[in-house]
Every structure is written in structure tokens, then in C-alpha cells.
mmCIF file of N, CA and C in Angstrom:
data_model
loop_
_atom_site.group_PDB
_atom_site.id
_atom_site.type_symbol
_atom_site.label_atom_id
_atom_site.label_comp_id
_atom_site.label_asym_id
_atom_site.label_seq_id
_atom_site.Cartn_x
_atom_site.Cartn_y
_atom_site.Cartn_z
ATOM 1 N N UNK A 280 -6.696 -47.055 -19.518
ATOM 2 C CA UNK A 280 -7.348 -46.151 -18.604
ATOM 3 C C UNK A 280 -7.260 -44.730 -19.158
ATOM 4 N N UNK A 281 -8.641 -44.089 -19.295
ATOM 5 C CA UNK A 281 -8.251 -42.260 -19.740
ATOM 6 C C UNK A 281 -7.791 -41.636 -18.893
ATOM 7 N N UNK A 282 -7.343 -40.729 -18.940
ATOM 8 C CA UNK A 282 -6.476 -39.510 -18.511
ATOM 9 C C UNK A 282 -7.239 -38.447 -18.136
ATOM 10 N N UNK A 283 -8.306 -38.348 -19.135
ATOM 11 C CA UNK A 283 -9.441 -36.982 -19.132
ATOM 12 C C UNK A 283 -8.210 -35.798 -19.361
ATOM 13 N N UNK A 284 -9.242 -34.658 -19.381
ATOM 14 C CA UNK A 284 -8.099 -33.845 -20.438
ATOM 15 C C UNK A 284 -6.969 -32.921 -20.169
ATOM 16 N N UNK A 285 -6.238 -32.587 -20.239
ATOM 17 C CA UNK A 285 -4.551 -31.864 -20.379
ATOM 18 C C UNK A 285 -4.852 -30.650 -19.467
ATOM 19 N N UNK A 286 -4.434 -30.475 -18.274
ATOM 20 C CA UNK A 286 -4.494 -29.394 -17.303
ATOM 21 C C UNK A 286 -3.765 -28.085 -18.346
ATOM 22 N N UNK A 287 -4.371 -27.162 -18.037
ATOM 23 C CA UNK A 287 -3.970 -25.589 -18.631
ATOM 24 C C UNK A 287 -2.841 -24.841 -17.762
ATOM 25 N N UNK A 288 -1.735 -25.239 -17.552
ATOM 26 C CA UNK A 288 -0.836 -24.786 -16.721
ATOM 27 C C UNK A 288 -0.506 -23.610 -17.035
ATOM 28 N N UNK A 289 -0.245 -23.175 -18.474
ATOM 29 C CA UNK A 289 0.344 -21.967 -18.917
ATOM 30 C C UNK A 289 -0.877 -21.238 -18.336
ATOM 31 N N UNK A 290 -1.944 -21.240 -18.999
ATOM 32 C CA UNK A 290 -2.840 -19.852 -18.052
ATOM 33 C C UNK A 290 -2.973 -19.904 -16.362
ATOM 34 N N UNK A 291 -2.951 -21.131 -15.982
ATOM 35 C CA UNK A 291 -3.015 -20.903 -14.710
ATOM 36 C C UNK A 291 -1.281 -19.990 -14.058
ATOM 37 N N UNK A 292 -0.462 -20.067 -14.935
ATOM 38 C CA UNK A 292 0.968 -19.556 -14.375
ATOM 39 C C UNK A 292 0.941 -17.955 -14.962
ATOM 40 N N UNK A 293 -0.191 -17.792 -15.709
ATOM 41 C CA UNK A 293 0.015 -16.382 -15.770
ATOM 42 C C UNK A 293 -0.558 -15.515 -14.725
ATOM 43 N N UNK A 294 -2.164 -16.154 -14.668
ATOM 44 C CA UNK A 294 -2.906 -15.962 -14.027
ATOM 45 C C UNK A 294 -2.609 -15.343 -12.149
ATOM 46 N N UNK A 295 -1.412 -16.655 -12.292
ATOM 47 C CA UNK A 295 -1.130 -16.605 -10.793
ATOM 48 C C UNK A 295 0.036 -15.363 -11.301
ATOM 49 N N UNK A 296 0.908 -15.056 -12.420
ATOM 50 C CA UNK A 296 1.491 -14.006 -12.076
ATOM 51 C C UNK A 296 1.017 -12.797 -11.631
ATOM 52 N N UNK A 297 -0.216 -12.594 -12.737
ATOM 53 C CA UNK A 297 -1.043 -11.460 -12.343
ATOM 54 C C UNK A 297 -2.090 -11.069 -11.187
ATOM 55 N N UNK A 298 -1.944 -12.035 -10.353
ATOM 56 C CA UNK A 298 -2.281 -11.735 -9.149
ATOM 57 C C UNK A 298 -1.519 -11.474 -8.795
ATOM 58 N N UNK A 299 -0.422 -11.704 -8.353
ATOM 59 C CA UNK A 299 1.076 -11.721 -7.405
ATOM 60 C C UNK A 299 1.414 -10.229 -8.095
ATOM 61 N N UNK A 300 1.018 -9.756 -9.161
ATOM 62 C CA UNK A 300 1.749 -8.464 -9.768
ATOM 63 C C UNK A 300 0.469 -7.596 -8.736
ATOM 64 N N UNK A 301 -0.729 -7.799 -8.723
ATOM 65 C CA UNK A 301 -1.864 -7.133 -8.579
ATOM 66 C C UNK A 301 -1.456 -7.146 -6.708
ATOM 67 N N UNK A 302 -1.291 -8.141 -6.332
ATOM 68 C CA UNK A 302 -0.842 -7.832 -4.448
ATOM 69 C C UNK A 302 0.466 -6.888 -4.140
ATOM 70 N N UNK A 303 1.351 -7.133 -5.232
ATOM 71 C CA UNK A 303 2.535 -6.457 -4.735
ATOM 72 C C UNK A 303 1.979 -4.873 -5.121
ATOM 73 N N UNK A 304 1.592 -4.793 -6.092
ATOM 74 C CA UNK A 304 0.889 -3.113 -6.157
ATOM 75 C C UNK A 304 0.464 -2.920 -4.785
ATOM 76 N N UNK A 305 -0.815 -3.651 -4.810
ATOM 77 C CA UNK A 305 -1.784 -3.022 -3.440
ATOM 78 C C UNK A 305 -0.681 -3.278 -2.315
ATOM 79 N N UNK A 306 0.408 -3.748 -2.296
ATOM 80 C CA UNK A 306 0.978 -3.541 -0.713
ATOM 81 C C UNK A 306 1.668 -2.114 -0.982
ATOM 82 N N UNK A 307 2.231 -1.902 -2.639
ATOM 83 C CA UNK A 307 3.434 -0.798 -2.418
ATOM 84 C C UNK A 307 2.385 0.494 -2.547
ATOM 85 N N UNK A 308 1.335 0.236 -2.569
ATOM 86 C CA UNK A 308 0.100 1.724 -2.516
ATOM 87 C C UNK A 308 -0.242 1.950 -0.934
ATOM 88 N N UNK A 309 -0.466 0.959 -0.103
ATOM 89 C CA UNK A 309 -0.315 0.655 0.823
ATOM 90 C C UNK A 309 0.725 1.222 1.877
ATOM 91 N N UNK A 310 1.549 0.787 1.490
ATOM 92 C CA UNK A 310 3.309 1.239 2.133
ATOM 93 C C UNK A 310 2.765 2.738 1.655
ATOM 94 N N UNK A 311 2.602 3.298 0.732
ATOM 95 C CA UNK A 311 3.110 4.828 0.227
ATOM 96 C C UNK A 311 1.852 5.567 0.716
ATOM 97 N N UNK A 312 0.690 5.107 1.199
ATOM 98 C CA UNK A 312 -0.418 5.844 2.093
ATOM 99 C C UNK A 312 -0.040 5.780 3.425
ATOM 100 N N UNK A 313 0.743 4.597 4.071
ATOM 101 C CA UNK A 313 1.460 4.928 5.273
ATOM 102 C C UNK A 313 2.352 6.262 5.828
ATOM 103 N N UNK A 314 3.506 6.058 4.700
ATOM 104 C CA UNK A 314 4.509 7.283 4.808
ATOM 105 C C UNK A 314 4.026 8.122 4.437
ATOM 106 N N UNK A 315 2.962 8.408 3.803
ATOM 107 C CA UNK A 315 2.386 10.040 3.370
ATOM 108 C C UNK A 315 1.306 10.606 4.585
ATOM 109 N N UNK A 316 0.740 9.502 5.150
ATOM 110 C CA UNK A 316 -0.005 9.514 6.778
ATOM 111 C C UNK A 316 0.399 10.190 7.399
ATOM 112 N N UNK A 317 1.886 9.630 7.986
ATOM 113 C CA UNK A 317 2.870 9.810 8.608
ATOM 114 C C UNK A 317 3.382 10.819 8.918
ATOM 115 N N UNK A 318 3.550 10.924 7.557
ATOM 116 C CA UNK A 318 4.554 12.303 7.308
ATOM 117 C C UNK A 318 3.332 13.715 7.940
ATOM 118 N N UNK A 319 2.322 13.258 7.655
ATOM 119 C CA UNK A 319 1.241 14.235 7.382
ATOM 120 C C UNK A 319 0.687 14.846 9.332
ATOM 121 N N UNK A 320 0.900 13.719 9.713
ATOM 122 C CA UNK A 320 0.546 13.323 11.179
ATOM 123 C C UNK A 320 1.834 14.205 11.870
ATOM 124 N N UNK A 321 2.911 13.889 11.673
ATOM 125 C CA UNK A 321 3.700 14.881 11.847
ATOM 126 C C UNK A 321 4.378 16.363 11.643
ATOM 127 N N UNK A 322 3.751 16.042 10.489
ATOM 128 C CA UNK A 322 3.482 18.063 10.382
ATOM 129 C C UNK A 322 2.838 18.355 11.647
ATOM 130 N N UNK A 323 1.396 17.725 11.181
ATOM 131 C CA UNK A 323 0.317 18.795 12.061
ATOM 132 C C UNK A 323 0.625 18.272 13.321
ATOM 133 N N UNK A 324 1.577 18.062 13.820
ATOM 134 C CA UNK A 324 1.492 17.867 15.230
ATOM 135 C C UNK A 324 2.579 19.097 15.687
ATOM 136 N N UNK A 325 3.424 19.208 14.526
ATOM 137 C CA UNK A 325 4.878 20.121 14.654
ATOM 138 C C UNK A 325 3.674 21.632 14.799
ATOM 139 N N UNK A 326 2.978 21.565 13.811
ATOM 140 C CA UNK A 326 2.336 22.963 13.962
ATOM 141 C C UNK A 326 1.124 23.129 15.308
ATOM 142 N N UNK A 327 0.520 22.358 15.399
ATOM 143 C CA UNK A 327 0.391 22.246 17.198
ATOM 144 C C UNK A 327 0.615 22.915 17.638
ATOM 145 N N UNK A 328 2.396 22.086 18.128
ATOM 146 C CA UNK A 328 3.215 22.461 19.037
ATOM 147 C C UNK A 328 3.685 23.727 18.302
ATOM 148 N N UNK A 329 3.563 24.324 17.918
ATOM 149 C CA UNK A 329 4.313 25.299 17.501
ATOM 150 C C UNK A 329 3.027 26.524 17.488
ATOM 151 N N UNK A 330 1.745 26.255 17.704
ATOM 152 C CA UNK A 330 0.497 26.975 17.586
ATOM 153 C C UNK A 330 0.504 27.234 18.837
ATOM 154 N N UNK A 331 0.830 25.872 19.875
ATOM 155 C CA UNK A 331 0.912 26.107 21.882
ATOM 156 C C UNK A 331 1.904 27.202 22.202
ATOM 157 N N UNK A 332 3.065 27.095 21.626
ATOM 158 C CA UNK A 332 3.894 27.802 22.261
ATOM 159 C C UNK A 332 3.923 28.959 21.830
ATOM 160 N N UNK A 333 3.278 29.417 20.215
ATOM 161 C CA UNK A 333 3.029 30.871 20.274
ATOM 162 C C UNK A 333 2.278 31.521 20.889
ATOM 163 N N UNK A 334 1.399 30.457 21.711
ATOM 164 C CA UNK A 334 -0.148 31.234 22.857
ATOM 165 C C UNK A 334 0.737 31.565 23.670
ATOM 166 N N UNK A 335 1.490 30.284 24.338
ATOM 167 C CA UNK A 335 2.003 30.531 25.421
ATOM 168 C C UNK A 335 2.581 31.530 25.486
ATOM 169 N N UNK A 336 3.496 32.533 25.222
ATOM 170 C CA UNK A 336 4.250 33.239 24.883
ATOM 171 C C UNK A 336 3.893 34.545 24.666
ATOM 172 N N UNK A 337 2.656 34.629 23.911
ATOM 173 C CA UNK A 337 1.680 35.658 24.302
ATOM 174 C C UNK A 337 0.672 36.067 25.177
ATOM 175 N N UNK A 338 0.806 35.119 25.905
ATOM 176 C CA UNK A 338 -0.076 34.906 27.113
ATOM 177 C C UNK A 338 0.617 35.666 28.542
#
């Protein structure tokens, strides 16, 4: 009985590394547009509040 021919494991195991390298990037670019959001979202909220209470105050 044939076999038909010899599966390519080595490229398929790279292949799959370099995806798995290519997702873990896009999550840790991901993660680092979060905390820079974040961070960013909270400034401008500090200066806001900090824009209200100099009205207030002069008001």
C-alpha cells in the first residue's frame, strides 16, 4: 500500500513559530497602546480638573 508523500513538518513548525512570534508582537503593541491611552486619558482629565478649578476660583 503507498504512503503518498512525506509531510513537511519542519516548515510547518517554523511557520507556526512565526506566527506565534507575529501574535505575541501584535498583543505586546497592543498592551503598550493601552498604557500610553491611559496614561494619556489621565493627564487630560488631571488638566480638566485642574482648568475647572482655576475658573472656579476666579470666578
Amino acid at each position: 500500500m503507498a504512503k503518498g508523500p512525506e509531510k513537511n513538518t519542519k516548515n510547518k513548525a517554523l511557520h507556526t513559530k512565526l506566527l506565534n512570534r507575529k501574535k505575541a508582537k501584535l498583543q505586546e503593541e497592543k498592551r503598550e497602546k493601552a498604557i500610553r491611552m491611559k496614561a494619556l486619558v489621565a493627564k487630560m482629565n488631571a488638566q480638566k480638573k485642574a482648568n475647572d478649578s482655576d475658573s472656579n476660583t476666579l470666578s
